mmCIF file of C-alpha atoms in Angstrom:
data_model
loop_
_atom_site.group_PDB
_atom_site.id
_atom_site.type_symbol
_atom_site.label_atom_id
_atom_site.label_comp_id
_atom_site.label_asym_id
_atom_site.label_seq_id
_atom_site.Cartn_x
_atom_site.Cartn_y
_atom_site.Cartn_z
ATOM 1 C CA MET A 166 18.046 53.954 54.847
ATOM 2 C CA LYS A 167 14.672 54.764 53.279
ATOM 3 C CA LYS A 168 16.442 55.389 49.999
ATOM 4 C CA ILE A 169 17.884 51.868 50.033
ATOM 5 C CA ILE A 170 14.574 50.280 51.087
ATOM 6 C CA SER A 171 12.668 52.122 48.373
ATOM 7 C CA CYS A 172 15.205 51.086 45.732
ATOM 8 C CA VAL A 173 15.052 47.437 46.808
ATOM 9 C CA LEU A 174 11.255 47.473 46.850
ATOM 10 C CA PHE A 175 11.205 48.973 43.378
ATOM 11 C CA ALA A 176 13.432 46.185 42.090
ATOM 12 C CA VAL A 177 11.421 43.423 43.767
ATOM 13 C CA LEU A 178 8.123 44.896 42.613
ATOM 14 C CA ALA A 179 9.385 45.242 39.046
ATOM 15 C CA ALA A 180 10.478 41.626 38.933
ATOM 16 C CA GLY A 181 7.268 40.543 40.659
ATOM 17 C CA ILE A 182 4.930 42.310 38.279
ATOM 18 C CA SER A 183 6.852 41.023 35.286
ATOM 19 C CA PHE A 184 6.744 37.464 36.602
ATOM 20 C CA TYR A 185 3.077 37.810 37.507
ATOM 21 C CA LEU A 186 2.066 38.897 34.015
ATOM 22 C CA VAL A 187 4.104 36.273 32.190
ATOM 23 C CA SER A 188 3.195 33.395 34.523
ATOM 24 C CA GLY A 189 -0.461 34.383 34.492
ATOM 25 C CA PHE A 190 -0.669 34.233 30.726
ATOM 26 C CA ALA A 191 1.454 31.077 30.605
ATOM 27 C CA GLU A 192 -0.929 29.440 33.079
ATOM 28 C CA ALA A 193 -3.894 30.475 30.928
ATOM 29 C CA VAL A 194 -2.181 28.907 27.922
ATOM 30 C CA ALA A 195 -1.617 25.658 29.802
ATOM 31 C CA ASP A 196 -5.224 25.520 31.010
ATOM 32 C CA GLY A 197 -6.596 26.323 27.574
ATOM 33 C CA MET A 198 -4.269 24.029 25.627
ATOM 34 C CA SER A 199 -6.837 21.814 23.958
ATOM 35 C CA VAL A 200 -5.915 18.507 22.385
ATOM 36 C CA ARG A 201 -8.026 16.612 19.922
ATOM 37 C CA VAL A 202 -9.846 13.829 21.769
ATOM 38 C CA TYR A 203 -11.575 11.488 19.354
ATOM 39 C CA PRO A 204 -14.931 9.949 20.319
ATOM 40 C CA THR A 205 -14.611 6.305 21.279
ATOM 41 C CA PRO A 206 -16.964 3.648 22.644
ATOM 42 C CA TYR A 207 -14.212 2.396 24.931
ATOM 43 C CA PHE A 208 -13.169 3.558 28.360
ATOM 44 C CA ALA A 209 -9.473 2.863 27.834
ATOM 45 C CA VAL A 210 -8.856 3.027 24.074
ATOM 46 C CA MET A 211 -8.838 5.928 21.602
ATOM 47 C CA ASP A 212 -8.060 4.457 18.190
ATOM 48 C CA ALA A 213 -7.833 7.467 15.878
ATOM 49 C CA SER A 214 -5.754 5.497 13.342
ATOM 50 C CA ASN A 215 -8.180 2.561 13.101
ATOM 51 C CA VAL A 216 -5.356 0.050 13.641
ATOM 52 C CA ILE A 217 -6.727 -1.663 16.754
ATOM 53 C CA THR A 218 -9.122 -4.573 16.363
ATOM 54 C CA PRO A 219 -12.319 -4.715 18.435
ATOM 55 C CA GLU A 220 -10.960 -7.799 20.201
ATOM 56 C CA THR A 221 -7.848 -5.959 21.398
ATOM 57 C CA ALA A 222 -9.831 -2.864 22.374
ATOM 58 C CA GLU A 223 -12.386 -4.884 24.349
ATOM 59 C CA TYR A 224 -9.645 -6.896 26.061
ATOM 60 C CA ILE A 225 -7.728 -3.798 27.181
ATOM 61 C CA ASP A 226 -10.946 -1.999 28.129
ATOM 62 C CA ARG A 227 -12.167 -4.917 30.267
ATOM 63 C CA GLU A 228 -8.872 -5.409 32.086
ATOM 64 C CA VAL A 229 -8.388 -1.680 32.725
ATOM 65 C CA ARG A 230 -11.837 -1.419 34.291
ATOM 66 C CA ALA A 231 -10.980 -4.346 36.560
ATOM 67 C CA LEU A 232 -7.708 -2.693 37.572
ATOM 68 C CA GLN A 233 -9.430 0.635 38.217
ATOM 69 C CA ASP A 234 -12.028 -0.990 40.469
ATOM 70 C CA LYS A 235 -9.277 -2.540 42.590
ATOM 71 C CA SER A 236 -6.718 0.274 42.769
ATOM 72 C CA GLY A 237 -7.856 3.414 40.938
ATOM 73 C CA ALA A 238 -4.956 2.983 38.484
ATOM 74 C CA GLU A 239 -5.669 3.223 34.761
ATOM 75 C CA PHE A 240 -4.082 2.468 31.419
ATOM 76 C CA TYR A 241 -5.080 4.362 28.267
ATOM 77 C CA LEU A 242 -4.188 3.306 24.719
ATOM 78 C CA VAL A 243 -4.092 5.962 21.997
ATOM 79 C CA THR A 244 -3.335 5.560 18.308
ATOM 80 C CA VAL A 245 -2.945 8.622 16.076
ATOM 81 C CA PRO A 246 -2.144 8.975 12.358
ATOM 82 C CA GLY A 247 0.697 11.413 13.035
ATOM 83 C CA CYS A 248 1.021 14.069 15.745
ATOM 84 C CA ASP A 249 2.593 17.308 14.558
ATOM 85 C CA PRO A 250 4.881 18.777 15.630
ATOM 86 C CA ASP A 251 5.764 16.634 18.653
ATOM 87 C CA CYS A 252 4.304 13.312 19.828
ATOM 88 C CA ASN A 253 5.870 13.736 23.278
ATOM 89 C CA ALA A 254 4.051 17.013 23.908
ATOM 90 C CA TYR A 255 0.826 15.663 22.436
ATOM 91 C CA ALA A 256 0.946 12.558 24.673
ATOM 92 C CA THR A 257 1.524 14.674 27.793
ATOM 93 C CA ASP A 258 -1.280 17.117 26.945
ATOM 94 C CA LEU A 259 -3.671 14.301 26.078
ATOM 95 C CA PHE A 260 -2.830 12.455 29.309
ATOM 96 C CA ASN A 261 -3.675 15.551 31.352
ATOM 97 C CA ALA A 262 -6.755 16.436 29.274
ATOM 98 C CA ILE A 263 -8.283 12.982 29.687
ATOM 99 C CA GLY A 264 -7.151 12.675 33.301
ATOM 100 C CA VAL A 265 -5.750 9.139 33.247
ATOM 101 C CA GLY A 266 -5.627 7.555 36.684
ATOM 102 C CA ASP A 267 -6.812 8.564 40.126
ATOM 103 C CA ALA A 268 -6.923 12.338 40.692
ATOM 104 C CA THR A 269 -5.057 12.139 44.014
ATOM 105 C CA LYS A 270 -2.770 9.162 43.360
ATOM 106 C CA ASN A 271 -1.839 10.205 39.786
ATOM 107 C CA ASN A 272 -1.412 6.549 38.924
ATOM 108 C CA GLY A 273 -2.287 6.452 35.253
ATOM 109 C CA VAL A 274 -0.314 5.251 32.229
ATOM 110 C CA LEU A 275 -0.834 6.288 28.597
ATOM 111 C CA LEU A 276 0.567 4.490 25.567
ATOM 112 C CA LEU A 277 0.541 6.487 22.324
ATOM 113 C CA LEU A 278 1.261 4.802 18.983
ATOM 114 C CA ASP A 279 1.822 6.950 15.895
ATOM 115 C CA SER A 280 0.817 4.891 12.849
ATOM 116 C CA ARG A 281 2.264 7.372 10.331
ATOM 117 C CA ASP A 282 5.807 7.841 11.597
ATOM 118 C CA HIS A 283 5.986 4.705 13.771
ATOM 119 C CA HIS A 284 6.653 6.677 16.956
ATOM 120 C CA MET A 285 5.590 5.440 20.374
ATOM 121 C CA VAL A 286 5.318 7.227 23.719
ATOM 122 C CA LEU A 287 4.726 5.725 27.147
ATOM 123 C CA ARG A 288 3.587 8.396 29.636
ATOM 124 C CA ILE A 289 3.658 7.623 33.345
ATOM 125 C CA GLY A 290 1.575 9.354 36.020
ATOM 126 C CA SER A 291 3.557 11.375 38.524
ATOM 127 C CA GLY A 292 2.382 9.150 41.393
ATOM 128 C CA ILE A 293 3.891 5.923 40.034
ATOM 129 C CA GLU A 294 7.172 7.132 38.556
ATOM 130 C CA ASP A 295 8.917 5.226 41.338
ATOM 131 C CA VAL A 296 7.338 2.002 40.044
ATOM 132 C CA ILE A 297 7.906 2.681 36.340
ATOM 133 C CA PRO A 298 10.776 5.181 36.113
ATOM 134 C CA ASP A 299 11.917 6.521 32.768
ATOM 135 C CA GLY A 300 14.509 3.783 32.316
ATOM 136 C CA LYS A 301 12.011 0.982 32.912
ATOM 137 C CA ALA A 302 9.471 2.661 30.627
ATOM 138 C CA GLY A 303 12.116 2.726 27.891
ATOM 139 C CA ARG A 304 12.886 -0.962 28.416
ATOM 140 C CA ILE A 305 9.184 -1.850 28.189
ATOM 141 C CA LEU A 306 8.960 -0.111 24.832
ATOM 142 C CA ASP A 307 12.180 -1.669 23.597
ATOM 143 C CA GLU A 308 11.122 -5.188 24.561
ATOM 144 C CA HIS A 309 7.442 -5.116 23.624
ATOM 145 C CA ALA A 310 6.683 -2.283 21.206
ATOM 146 C CA VAL A 311 9.599 -1.257 18.990
ATOM 147 C CA ALA A 312 9.847 -4.340 16.773
ATOM 148 C CA PRO A 313 6.072 -4.891 16.364
ATOM 149 C CA VAL A 314 5.465 -1.200 15.585
ATOM 150 C CA LYS A 315 8.150 -1.195 12.898
ATOM 151 C CA ALA A 316 6.395 -4.218 11.378
ATOM 152 C CA ASP A 317 2.937 -2.558 11.589
ATOM 153 C CA LYS A 318 1.839 -5.081 14.210
ATOM 154 C CA TRP A 319 -0.058 -2.534 16.292
ATOM 155 C CA ASN A 320 -2.234 -4.964 18.204
ATOM 156 C CA LEU A 321 0.719 -7.113 19.204
ATOM 157 C CA ALA A 322 2.584 -4.010 20.404
ATOM 158 C CA ALA A 323 -0.467 -2.754 22.305
ATOM 159 C CA ARG A 324 -1.250 -6.066 23.982
ATOM 160 C CA ASN A 325 2.286 -6.853 25.123
ATOM 161 C CA THR A 326 3.114 -3.311 26.257
ATOM 162 C CA PHE A 327 -0.193 -3.290 28.108
ATOM 163 C CA ALA A 328 0.634 -6.600 29.800
ATOM 164 C CA ALA A 329 4.080 -5.365 30.900
ATOM 165 C CA VAL A 330 2.587 -2.195 32.393
ATOM 166 C CA MET A 331 -0.267 -4.061 34.095
ATOM 167 C CA ILE A 332 2.150 -6.451 35.762
ATOM 168 C CA GLU A 333 4.003 -3.476 37.241
ATOM 169 C CA LEU A 334 0.780 -1.806 38.397
ATOM 170 C CA TYR A 335 -0.622 -4.954 39.987
ATOM 171 C CA GLY A 336 2.713 -5.451 41.732
ATOM 172 C CA ARG A 337 2.571 -1.876 43.006
ATOM 173 C CA TYR A 338 -0.707 -2.567 44.800
ATOM 174 C CA ARG A 339 0.175 -6.163 45.732
ATOM 175 C CA ILE A 340 -2.758 -7.577 43.824
ATOM 176 C CA PRO A 341 -2.494 -10.906 41.958
ATOM 177 C CA VAL A 342 -2.178 -10.468 38.202
ATOM 178 C CA PRO A 343 -5.256 -11.858 36.383
ATOM 179 C CA ALA A 344 -4.659 -14.861 34.158
ATOM 180 C CA ALA A 345 -6.004 -12.904 31.174
ATOM 181 C CA VAL A 346 -3.122 -10.428 31.400
ATOM 182 C CA THR A 347 -0.420 -12.245 29.504
ATOM 183 C CA PHE A 348 2.052 -11.832 26.631
ATOM 184 C CA TYR A 349 1.219 -12.821 23.065
ATOM 185 C CA GLU A 350 3.332 -14.137 20.219
ATOM 186 C CA ASN A 351 0.818 -13.106 17.563
ATOM 187 C CA ALA A 352 -2.327 -10.993 17.303
ATOM 188 C CA ALA A 353 -4.833 -10.263 14.552
ATOM 189 C CA GLU A 354 -4.155 -6.974 12.741
ATOM 190 C CA VAL A 355 -6.272 -4.489 10.807
ATOM 191 C CA PRO A 356 -5.449 -4.456 7.052
ATOM 192 C CA ARG A 357 -3.278 -1.492 6.159
ATOM 193 C CA GLU A 358 -5.734 -0.146 3.580
ATOM 194 C CA GLN A 359 -8.182 0.485 6.419
ATOM 195 C CA TYR A 360 -5.844 2.826 8.354
ATOM 196 C CA ARG A 361 -6.853 6.463 8.785
ATOM 197 C CA ASN A 362 -4.327 9.056 7.608
ATOM 198 C CA ASN A 363 -5.442 12.430 8.975
ATOM 199 C CA PRO A 364 -2.630 13.826 11.148
ATOM 200 C CA VAL A 365 -3.462 15.128 14.614
ATOM 201 C CA PRO A 366 -2.016 18.649 14.977
ATOM 202 C CA LEU A 367 -0.867 20.056 18.295
ATOM 203 C CA PRO A 368 -2.363 23.568 18.548
ATOM 204 C CA PRO A 369 0.176 26.432 18.705
ATOM 205 C CA PRO A 370 0.295 28.741 21.744
ATOM 206 C CA PRO A 371 -2.403 31.434 21.454
ATOM 207 C CA ARG A 372 -1.459 35.073 20.971
ATOM 208 C CA ASN A 373 -2.238 35.776 24.638
ATOM 209 C CA PHE A 374 1.046 34.120 25.558
ATOM 210 C CA TRP A 375 3.077 36.527 23.441
ATOM 211 C CA ILE A 376 0.993 39.482 24.657
ATOM 212 C CA GLY A 377 1.740 38.466 28.239
ATOM 213 C CA LEU A 378 5.441 38.022 27.538
ATOM 214 C CA SER A 379 5.668 41.415 25.816
ATOM 215 C CA SER A 380 3.669 43.187 28.529
ATOM 216 C CA GLY A 381 5.773 41.691 31.284
ATOM 217 C CA SER A 382 9.017 42.643 29.550
ATOM 218 C CA LEU A 383 7.872 46.229 28.938
ATOM 219 C CA CYS A 384 6.707 46.558 32.529
ATOM 220 C CA PHE A 385 10.051 45.331 33.819
ATOM 221 C CA LEU A 386 12.007 47.700 31.572
ATOM 222 C CA PHE A 387 9.799 50.643 32.544
ATOM 223 C CA LEU A 388 10.223 50.068 36.264
ATOM 224 C CA LEU A 389 13.944 49.473 35.846
ATOM 225 C CA TRP A 390 14.206 52.835 34.035
ATOM 226 C CA ARG A 391 12.256 54.440 36.864
ATOM 227 C CA ILE A 392 14.654 53.006 39.443
ATOM 228 C CA CYS A 393 17.814 54.019 37.609
ATOM 229 C CA PHE A 394 16.839 57.556 36.556
ATOM 230 C CA ARG A 395 13.687 58.962 38.101
ATOM 231 C CA TYR A 396 14.569 57.888 41.638
ATOM 232 C CA TYR A 397 17.811 59.793 41.797
ATOM 233 C CA ARG A 398 16.246 62.918 40.280
ATOM 234 C CA ASP A 399 13.584 63.201 42.979
ATOM 235 C CA PRO A 400 14.492 60.872 45.872
ATOM 236 C CA ALA A 401 12.224 62.587 48.399
ATOM 237 C CA ALA A 402 9.096 61.979 46.321
ATOM 238 C CA GLU A 403 10.010 58.361 45.718
ATOM 239 C CA CYS A 404 10.775 57.672 49.394
ATOM 240 C CA ARG A 405 7.279 58.821 50.330
ATOM 241 C CA ARG A 406 5.830 56.027 48.228
ATOM 242 C CA TRP A 407 7.764 53.096 49.674
ATOM 243 C CA LYS A 408 4.885 52.039 51.949
ATOM 244 C CA SER A 409 2.607 51.756 48.923
ATOM 245 C CA PHE A 410 5.161 49.579 47.197
ATOM 246 C CA LEU A 411 5.369 47.326 50.263
ATOM 247 C CA ALA A 412 1.584 46.934 50.340
ATOM 248 C CA ALA A 413 1.506 46.105 46.632
ATOM 249 C CA LEU A 414 4.268 43.542 47.097
ATOM 250 C CA ALA A 415 2.401 41.918 50.001
ATOM 251 C CA LEU A 416 -0.749 41.612 47.875
ATOM 252 C CA PHE A 417 1.257 40.107 45.026
ATOM 253 C CA LEU A 418 2.840 37.474 47.302
ATOM 254 C CA LEU A 419 -0.544 36.633 48.838
ATOM 255 C CA ASP A 420 -2.017 36.149 45.379
ATOM 256 C CA CYS A 421 0.886 33.855 44.428
ATOM 257 C CA LEU A 422 0.239 31.703 47.506
ATOM 258 C CA LEU A 423 -3.476 31.452 46.706
ATOM 259 C CA ARG A 424 -2.750 30.536 43.085
ATOM 260 C CA ALA A 425 -0.258 27.862 44.137
ATOM 261 C CA GLY A 426 -2.815 26.153 46.343
ATOM 262 C CA SER A 427 -5.591 25.984 43.776
ATOM 263 C CA GLY A 428 -4.356 23.490 41.179
ATOM 264 C CA SER A 429 -6.714 21.617 38.888
ATOM 265 C CA GLY A 430 -6.797 17.992 37.827
ATOM 266 C CA GLY A 431 -7.144 16.553 34.358
ATOM 267 C CA GLY A 432 -10.273 16.573 32.277
ATOM 268 C CA ARG A 433 -12.676 13.811 31.302
ATOM 269 C CA GLY A 434 -12.235 11.330 28.539
ATOM 270 C CA SER A 435 -14.792 10.371 25.909
ATOM 271 C CA GLY A 436 -15.689 6.760 26.564
ATOM 272 C CA GLY A 437 -15.900 6.866 30.323
ATOM 273 C CA SER A 438 -15.288 9.054 33.313
ATOM 274 C CA HIS A 439 -11.643 9.142 34.320
ATOM 275 C CA GLY A 440 -10.316 10.209 37.678
ATOM 276 C CA GLY A 441 -8.328 13.251 36.648
ATOM 277 C CA GLY A 442 -4.747 12.108 37.164
ATOM 278 C CA SER A 443 -1.832 14.053 35.750
ATOM 279 C CA THR A 444 1.733 13.568 34.563
ATOM 280 C CA ARG A 445 4.835 15.754 34.496
ATOM 281 C CA GLY A 446 5.903 14.113 31.267
ATOM 282 C CA GLY A 447 7.718 11.126 32.778
ATOM 283 C CA GLY A 448 8.080 7.959 30.751
ATOM 284 C CA ALA A 449 9.836 7.207 27.479
ATOM 285 C CA SER A 450 9.463 7.542 23.725
ATOM 286 C CA ARG A 451 10.892 5.782 20.732
#
């Protein structure tokens, strides 16, 4: 019986240590994954492409502050002159880095417009995905952003997408929609020669991730070899150690529970203090 218990504990401990090493380094990568946040005078707008007029930025900024005061929800507009290699990943990382929305309600929305490749991403906070599910987010982009973006009408796309999202958020909290939040047929645009054209790179995973993956794999293979060969050569010696393995396993599980209960919210944006909301990547892109 002890032989079976020791063998099982070896297997569980091997898998546990491997998972612990890999997940630990992966978590460090996620926490340290920095995205480029451009300085901005606005609370709700980061215009890295210089395609948004001051009038549009001030309008969105003013209305977002009013919404935040009433509900804690936030909208954040981002323009970038290209986001390599993936705008979807960049939008998600930026959303979490800035911390759009309330930290407990996770009720933020981020709109990213890529002025180089004409991509657009609408990221929805995890707390309001029932209000703006992926399908509705896609329809909002299709109806209010796709055509204007293709025509380089960035302010028209931003204003009308913003209005569609705000209507949903105000409805979520049963607050009357302000008269200023409305749809536009036209909007003033920044001349194309004034656009910025420095792409925003998404940083690659640091080497720690690959070190963790390699270490975890080697540890698993070593312990598997120990189970399959060393155990059967000297079963008495291995059976004497099964209590130590059980103690180590208990400590590992306790550490996992403590790590699971100590999550962290998003960071702070440049242009105002955001709540720290987060997203799982829900929303849509075009």
